[in-house]
CSV table of C-alpha atoms in Angstrom, one decimal:
chain,number,residue,atom,x,y,z
A,1,MET,CA,168.6,96.2,114.8
A,2,VAL,CA,170.3,99.2,116.5
A,3,ILE,CA,173.1,101.2,115.0
A,4,LEU,CA,175.4,103.1,117.4
A,5,LEU,CA,177.5,105.9,115.9
A,6,LEU,CA,180.8,106.3,117.7
A,7,LEU,CA,183.9,108.4,117.2
A,8,PHE,CA,185.8,105.5,115.7
A,9,GLY,CA,183.1,104.1,113.4
A,10,VAL,CA,179.9,102.2,113.4
A,11,ILE,CA,179.0,99.4,115.7
A,12,LYS,CA,176.1,97.2,114.9
A,13,ILE,CA,174.2,95.6,117.8
A,14,THR,CA,171.9,93.0,116.4
A,15,ALA,CA,168.8,91.9,118.3
A,16,GLN,CA,169.0,88.5,116.6
A,17,LYS,CA,165.7,86.7,116.1
A,18,ASN,CA,165.4,83.0,116.3
A,19,TYR,CA,162.8,81.1,114.2
A,20,ILE,CA,161.9,77.4,113.9
A,21,TYR,CA,162.5,76.1,110.4
A,22,PHE,CA,159.9,73.6,109.0
A,23,ASP,CA,161.1,72.0,105.8
A,24,HIS,CA,157.6,70.7,105.0
A,25,ARG,CA,154.1,71.3,106.1
A,26,GLU,CA,152.0,68.2,107.0
A,27,LYS,CA,148.3,68.0,106.2
A,28,ALA,CA,146.4,70.7,108.1
A,29,GLY,CA,149.7,71.9,109.5
A,30,LYS,CA,149.7,69.1,112.0
A,31,ASN,CA,153.5,69.2,112.6
A,32,ILE,CA,153.4,73.0,113.2
A,33,ARG,CA,150.5,72.8,115.6
A,34,GLN,CA,152.1,70.0,117.6
A,35,ASP,CA,155.5,71.7,117.8
A,36,LYS,CA,156.4,72.5,121.4
A,37,ALA,CA,159.3,74.7,120.6
A,38,LEU,CA,157.0,77.3,119.0
A,39,HIS,CA,155.7,77.9,122.6
A,40,ASP,CA,159.2,78.9,123.7
A,41,PRO,CA,159.5,82.7,124.0
A,42,ARG,CA,163.0,82.5,122.6
A,43,PHE,CA,161.6,81.7,119.1
A,44,LYS,CA,159.8,84.6,117.4
A,45,GLY,CA,158.0,82.5,114.8
A,46,ALA,CA,158.3,79.9,112.1
A,47,GLN,CA,159.9,79.7,108.7
A,48,ILE,CA,157.7,77.4,106.7
A,49,VAL,CA,158.2,75.8,103.3
A,50,TYR,CA,155.2,76.2,101.0
A,51,THR,CA,155.6,74.7,97.5
A,52,TRP,CA,154.7,76.4,94.3
A,53,ARG,CA,152.7,73.2,93.4
A,54,ASN,CA,150.5,73.5,96.5
A,55,LEU,CA,150.0,77.2,96.2
A,56,GLU,CA,148.9,77.0,92.6
A,57,PRO,CA,147.2,73.6,92.3
A,58,ALA,CA,145.8,74.5,88.9
A,59,LYS,CA,146.7,77.3,86.4
A,60,ASN,CA,145.6,80.7,87.7
A,61,GLN,CA,143.9,79.0,90.7
A,62,TYR,CA,145.7,80.0,93.9
A,63,ASP,CA,145.2,78.3,97.3
A,64,PHE,CA,146.8,80.4,100.1
A,65,SER,CA,144.6,78.8,102.8
A,66,ALA,CA,147.5,77.1,104.5
A,67,ILE,CA,149.4,80.3,104.9
A,68,ARG,CA,146.3,82.1,106.3
A,69,LYS,CA,145.8,79.3,108.8
A,70,ASP,CA,149.4,79.4,109.9
A,71,ILE,CA,149.5,83.1,110.3
A,72,LYS,CA,146.4,82.9,112.5
A,73,TYR,CA,147.9,80.1,114.6
A,74,LEU,CA,151.3,81.7,115.1
A,75,LYS,CA,149.6,84.9,116.1
A,76,SER,CA,147.7,83.1,118.8
A,77,LEU,CA,151.0,82.1,120.3
A,78,GLY,CA,151.6,85.6,121.6
A,79,GLY,CA,151.9,87.3,118.3
A,80,LYS,CA,154.5,85.1,116.6
A,81,LYS,CA,155.2,85.5,112.9
A,82,VAL,CA,155.2,83.4,109.8
A,83,TRP,CA,158.2,83.5,107.4
A,84,ILE,CA,157.5,82.0,104.0
A,85,GLN,CA,160.0,79.9,102.1
A,86,LEU,CA,158.6,79.7,98.6
A,87,GLN,CA,159.9,76.3,97.4
A,88,GLU,CA,160.3,75.9,93.7
A,89,LYS,CA,163.2,73.4,93.7
A,90,SER,CA,163.1,69.8,95.0
A,91,PHE,CA,165.9,67.6,96.3
A,92,THR,CA,164.5,64.2,95.9
A,93,ALA,CA,163.9,62.2,92.7
A,94,ASP,CA,160.2,61.6,93.2
A,95,VAL,CA,159.1,65.2,94.0
A,96,LYS,CA,158.6,68.1,91.7
A,97,ASN,CA,157.5,71.3,93.4
A,98,ILE,CA,155.8,72.9,90.4
A,99,PRO,CA,152.3,72.7,89.1
A,100,ASP,CA,151.4,70.0,86.6
A,101,TYR,CA,150.5,72.4,83.8
A,102,ILE,CA,154.1,73.7,83.8
A,103,LEU,CA,155.3,70.1,83.2
A,104,GLU,CA,152.6,69.4,80.6
A,105,GLU,CA,152.2,72.4,78.3
A,106,PRO,CA,154.7,72.7,75.5
A,107,ILE,CA,155.4,76.4,76.0
A,108,TYR,CA,157.2,75.6,79.2
A,109,GLN,CA,159.7,73.2,77.5
A,110,GLY,CA,159.3,70.4,80.1
A,111,GLY,CA,159.2,72.8,83.0
A,112,VAL,CA,162.1,71.3,85.0
A,113,ILE,CA,165.7,70.1,84.8
A,114,LYS,CA,167.1,67.2,86.8
A,115,GLN,CA,169.9,68.0,89.3
A,116,SER,CA,172.2,65.9,91.4
A,117,MET,CA,172.9,66.6,95.1
A,118,LEU,CA,175.9,64.2,95.4
A,119,SER,CA,178.3,67.0,96.1
A,120,ALA,CA,176.1,68.8,98.6
A,121,PRO,CA,178.2,69.8,101.7
A,122,GLU,CA,175.5,68.7,104.2
A,123,ARG,CA,175.3,65.2,102.7
A,124,ASP,CA,175.9,62.4,105.2
A,125,PRO,CA,179.1,60.7,104.1
A,126,ASN,CA,177.9,57.4,105.6
A,127,LYS,CA,174.7,57.4,103.6
A,128,ALA,CA,174.5,55.0,100.7
A,129,VAL,CA,174.1,56.7,97.3
A,130,THR,CA,170.5,56.3,96.2
A,131,ASN,CA,168.2,57.9,93.7
A,132,ASP,CA,166.9,60.3,96.4
A,133,GLU,CA,170.2,62.2,95.9
A,134,TYR,CA,168.6,63.9,92.9
A,135,GLY,CA,166.0,66.6,92.6
A,136,TRP,CA,164.4,69.0,90.1
A,137,CYS,CA,164.9,72.6,89.4
A,138,PRO,CA,162.3,74.7,87.4
A,139,LYS,CA,163.6,76.1,84.2
A,140,MET,CA,163.4,79.7,85.4
A,141,TRP,CA,165.6,80.8,82.4
A,142,VAL,CA,162.6,79.9,80.2
A,143,LYS,CA,160.6,83.1,80.2
A,144,PRO,CA,157.1,81.5,80.3
A,145,VAL,CA,158.1,79.5,83.4
A,146,ARG,CA,159.5,82.6,85.0
A,147,ASP,CA,156.5,84.6,84.1
A,148,ARG,CA,154.2,82.1,85.9
A,149,PHE,CA,156.4,82.1,89.0
A,150,GLN,CA,156.4,85.9,89.1
A,151,LYS,CA,152.7,86.0,88.8
A,152,LEU,CA,152.5,83.8,91.9
A,153,ILE,CA,154.9,86.2,93.7
A,154,PHE,CA,152.8,89.2,93.0
A,155,ALA,CA,149.6,87.4,94.2
A,156,LEU,CA,151.4,86.4,97.4
A,157,GLY,CA,152.5,90.0,97.9
A,158,LYS,CA,149.1,91.4,97.3
A,159,GLU,CA,147.7,89.4,100.2
A,160,PHE,CA,150.5,88.9,102.6
A,161,ASP,CA,152.9,91.9,102.4
A,162,GLY,CA,153.1,93.3,105.9
A,163,LYS,CA,151.3,90.3,107.4
A,164,ILE,CA,154.3,88.0,107.4
A,165,GLU,CA,157.8,88.6,108.7
A,166,GLY,CA,159.5,87.7,105.5
A,167,ILE,CA,159.7,85.6,102.4
A,168,ASN,CA,162.5,83.8,100.5
A,169,PHE,CA,163.0,81.4,97.6
A,170,SER,CA,165.0,78.2,97.9
A,171,GLU,CA,168.7,78.3,97.7
A,172,SER,CA,170.6,79.4,94.5
A,173,ALA,CA,172.7,76.2,94.4
A,174,ILE,CA,171.9,73.8,91.5
A,175,ASP,CA,174.1,70.8,90.8
A,176,ILE,CA,173.9,70.3,87.1
A,177,GLY,CA,176.1,69.3,84.2
A,178,THR,CA,178.9,66.8,83.6
A,179,GLU,CA,182.4,67.5,84.9
A,180,ASN,CA,185.1,66.8,82.3
A,181,SER,CA,188.6,65.5,82.9
A,182,ASP,CA,190.1,69.0,82.4
A,183,GLY,CA,187.9,70.5,85.1
A,184,THR,CA,185.4,72.1,82.8
A,185,THR,CA,181.7,71.4,82.9
A,186,THR,CA,179.4,70.5,80.1
A,187,PHE,CA,175.9,71.8,80.7
A,188,PRO,CA,172.7,70.4,79.2
A,189,VAL,CA,171.5,71.8,75.9
A,190,GLY,CA,169.4,74.9,76.6
A,191,PHE,CA,171.1,75.8,79.9
A,192,SER,CA,173.8,78.3,80.6
A,193,PRO,CA,175.0,79.7,84.0
A,194,GLN,CA,174.5,83.3,82.8
A,195,ASP,CA,170.9,82.6,81.9
A,196,TYR,CA,170.3,81.0,85.3
A,197,VAL,CA,171.8,84.0,87.1
A,198,ASN,CA,169.8,86.4,85.0
A,199,ALA,CA,166.6,84.5,86.0
A,200,ILE,CA,167.5,84.8,89.7
A,201,GLU,CA,168.0,88.5,89.3
A,202,SER,CA,164.7,88.9,87.5
A,203,ASN,CA,162.9,87.0,90.4
A,204,MET,CA,164.7,89.2,92.9
A,205,ILE,CA,163.4,92.3,91.3
A,206,VAL,CA,159.8,91.0,91.4
A,207,LEU,CA,160.1,89.8,95.0
A,208,SER,CA,161.3,93.3,96.1
A,209,GLU,CA,158.5,94.9,94.2
A,210,ALA,CA,155.8,92.6,95.7
A,211,PHE,CA,157.0,92.8,99.3
A,212,LYS,CA,157.7,96.3,100.4
A,213,LYS,CA,156.8,95.9,104.1
A,214,SER,CA,157.8,92.3,104.8
A,215,ASN,CA,161.4,91.2,104.4
A,216,ALA,CA,162.1,90.2,100.8
A,217,MET,CA,165.1,87.8,101.0
A,218,VAL,CA,167.2,86.1,98.4
A,219,TYR,CA,168.9,82.9,99.4
A,220,LEU,CA,172.4,82.8,97.9
A,221,ASN,CA,175.0,80.0,98.4
A,222,PHE,CA,176.4,78.5,95.2
A,223,LEU,CA,176.0,79.1,91.5
A,224,PRO,CA,176.8,76.9,88.5
A,225,GLY,CA,179.7,77.8,86.3
A,226,GLU,CA,181.6,79.5,89.1
A,227,TRP,CA,183.7,78.5,92.1
A,228,LEU,CA,185.1,81.3,94.1
A,229,PRO,CA,187.7,82.6,94.5
A,230,TRP,CA,189.5,80.7,91.7
A,231,ASN,CA,186.8,80.8,89.0
A,232,ASP,CA,185.1,84.2,89.4
A,233,ASN,CA,182.8,85.1,86.5
A,234,GLY,CA,181.1,87.8,88.5
A,235,TYR,CA,177.8,85.8,89.0
A,236,MET,CA,177.7,85.8,92.8
A,237,ARG,CA,179.3,89.2,93.1
A,238,GLY,CA,176.7,90.6,90.7
A,239,LEU,CA,173.7,89.1,92.6
A,240,PHE,CA,174.9,90.5,95.9
A,241,ALA,CA,175.4,93.9,94.2
A,242,LYS,CA,171.9,93.7,92.8
A,243,ALA,CA,170.4,92.8,96.2
A,244,LYS,CA,172.2,95.8,97.7
A,245,LYS,CA,170.8,98.1,95.1
A,246,LEU,CA,167.3,96.7,95.7
A,247,LYS,CA,167.9,97.0,99.5
A,248,MET,CA,166.9,93.3,99.8
A,249,ALA,CA,167.5,91.0,102.7
A,250,ILE,CA,170.0,88.2,101.9
A,251,GLY,CA,170.1,84.7,103.4
A,252,GLY,CA,171.0,81.1,102.8
A,253,PRO,CA,170.9,77.6,104.1
A,254,ASP,CA,173.7,75.9,106.0
A,255,LEU,CA,175.2,78.0,108.7
A,256,MET,CA,178.5,76.3,109.3
A,257,PRO,CA,181.3,78.4,110.9
A,258,TYR,CA,184.4,79.0,108.8
A,259,ARG,CA,183.6,76.1,106.4
A,260,GLU,CA,186.1,76.6,103.6
A,261,SER,CA,183.8,76.1,100.6
A,262,HIS,CA,181.2,78.6,102.1
A,263,MET,CA,183.9,81.1,103.1
A,264,GLY,CA,185.0,81.3,99.5
A,265,GLN,CA,181.5,81.5,98.0
A,266,THR,CA,179.2,83.6,100.1
A,267,TYR,CA,180.2,84.1,103.7
A,268,GLY,CA,182.6,86.9,102.7
A,269,PHE,CA,179.8,88.7,100.8
A,270,PHE,CA,177.6,88.3,103.9
A,271,LYS,CA,180.3,89.9,106.1
A,272,GLU,CA,180.6,92.9,103.8
A,273,TYR,CA,176.9,93.4,103.2
A,274,PRO,CA,175.6,96.7,104.6
A,275,ASP,CA,174.6,96.5,108.3
A,276,ASN,CA,171.4,98.5,107.7
A,277,LEU,CA,170.1,95.7,105.5
A,278,VAL,CA,168.7,92.4,106.8
A,279,LYS,CA,170.7,89.2,106.9
A,280,GLY,CA,169.6,85.7,107.9
A,281,MET,CA,170.7,82.1,107.6
A,282,ALA,CA,169.3,78.7,108.4
A,283,VAL,CA,170.8,76.0,110.6
A,284,GLN,CA,169.7,73.0,108.6
A,285,ASP,CA,170.1,69.2,108.7
A,286,GLY,CA,173.7,68.2,109.2
A,287,ASN,CA,175.1,71.6,110.1
A,288,LEU,CA,175.7,70.7,113.7
A,289,ARG,CA,177.6,67.5,112.9
A,290,GLN,CA,180.1,69.3,110.7
A,291,ILE,CA,183.6,70.0,111.9
A,292,ASN,CA,184.6,73.6,112.8
A,293,PRO,CA,188.0,74.3,111.1
A,294,LYS,CA,188.8,76.7,113.9
A,295,THR,CA,188.4,74.1,116.7
A,296,ASN,CA,188.8,70.8,114.7
A,297,LYS,CA,185.7,69.7,116.7
A,298,LYS,CA,182.1,69.3,115.9
A,299,ASN,CA,180.2,72.6,115.5
A,300,THR,CA,178.5,73.7,118.6
A,301,VAL,CA,175.5,76.1,119.0
A,302,LYS,CA,177.9,78.5,120.7
A,303,ASP,CA,180.2,78.3,117.7
A,304,ILE,CA,177.3,79.1,115.4
A,305,LEU,CA,176.0,82.0,117.5
A,306,GLU,CA,179.5,83.5,117.8
A,307,PHE,CA,180.1,83.2,114.0
A,308,SER,CA,176.6,84.5,113.2
A,309,GLN,CA,176.9,87.6,115.4
A,310,ASN,CA,180.6,88.5,115.2
A,311,TYR,CA,181.5,87.5,111.7
A,312,LEU,CA,178.3,87.5,109.6
A,313,GLY,CA,176.2,90.0,111.6
A,314,LEU,CA,173.0,88.1,111.1
A,315,ASP,CA,169.6,89.4,112.1
A,316,TYR,CA,167.8,86.1,111.8
A,317,ILE,CA,168.6,82.4,112.4
A,318,PHE,CA,166.2,79.7,111.2
A,319,TRP,CA,166.7,76.5,113.3
A,320,VAL,CA,165.8,73.0,112.0
A,321,GLU,CA,164.7,70.7,114.8
A,322,GLU,CA,167.2,67.9,114.0
A,323,ASP,CA,167.7,65.4,116.8
A,324,PRO,CA,169.7,65.0,119.0
A,325,TYR,CA,171.2,68.5,118.4
A,326,PHE,CA,168.1,70.6,118.8
A,327,ASN,CA,166.9,69.2,122.1
A,328,GLU,CA,170.3,68.6,123.6
A,329,GLU,CA,172.2,71.7,122.4
A,330,VAL,CA,170.0,74.4,120.7
A,331,LEU,CA,167.4,74.6,123.5
A,332,ARG,CA,170.2,74.6,126.1
A,333,ASP,CA,172.4,77.3,124.6
A,334,ILE,CA,170.4,79.9,122.7
A,335,ARG,CA,169.4,82.9,124.8
């Protein structure tokens, strides 16, 4: 990015970078190697989901071969870069993205907690409710679980810091607990929002220590036990303040201009985040079919670009290849 100092203040001119977002990696990276958009010079690389389960197939046995192969392949396309999304959560009932030993050994207390995605903003309202609306979140607030995850982060940093463009965890949102008639939420035994937030902060510290050269990014969107601006317990505010102190990059899924729920939760924090620190967001499934409150029409790529540049000040956009929007709109409208 370039910062111009003028008489009346600071103007940020962002050389925004576009990346292709891959929400999964097929065997041998087949979907990545067959992707035509990666040959387009407008895209600087790929944000690829790698799961904790695949990166640590057995305790203390790491397999980073997929990342190495993808780095080599992207580099062959004119020096393009890999951005790692380290996926610890899942969003379907039959998938758990953590190693078996975490699920099996008593010290990890079951390893995961079930979550519901029924209230997710990107959910298709015309889709029938099925069991795939649930997923699993690692119990990061259980220290032995968090210790194992952080050991993986350090191992990744030792090998890939400076060799990749950046790295982020999955989003902070977790849909958990039972809503009561009075508007309060009853959380499962052994879980508290503050413990969850503390675990995110702990992982942020480790990520920033492990990756000094590549962009260390925390994905922040929603948090349990808080709904801004009405119910402000300082959770989100505190995590953004911590990210600022660590000089971390910030990011998140679901780039949807002026969406009310997101404006209240994180978009305002993104807007106020220092211009000299990195910001990025993903355009994921469903984002381009949502209604823009400013126009009362479906989001357009031009809407997203204008909002990302002039309101949020993003440095990176990660584009999912959702049809028909990607081929009919994204490829037509991005510069």
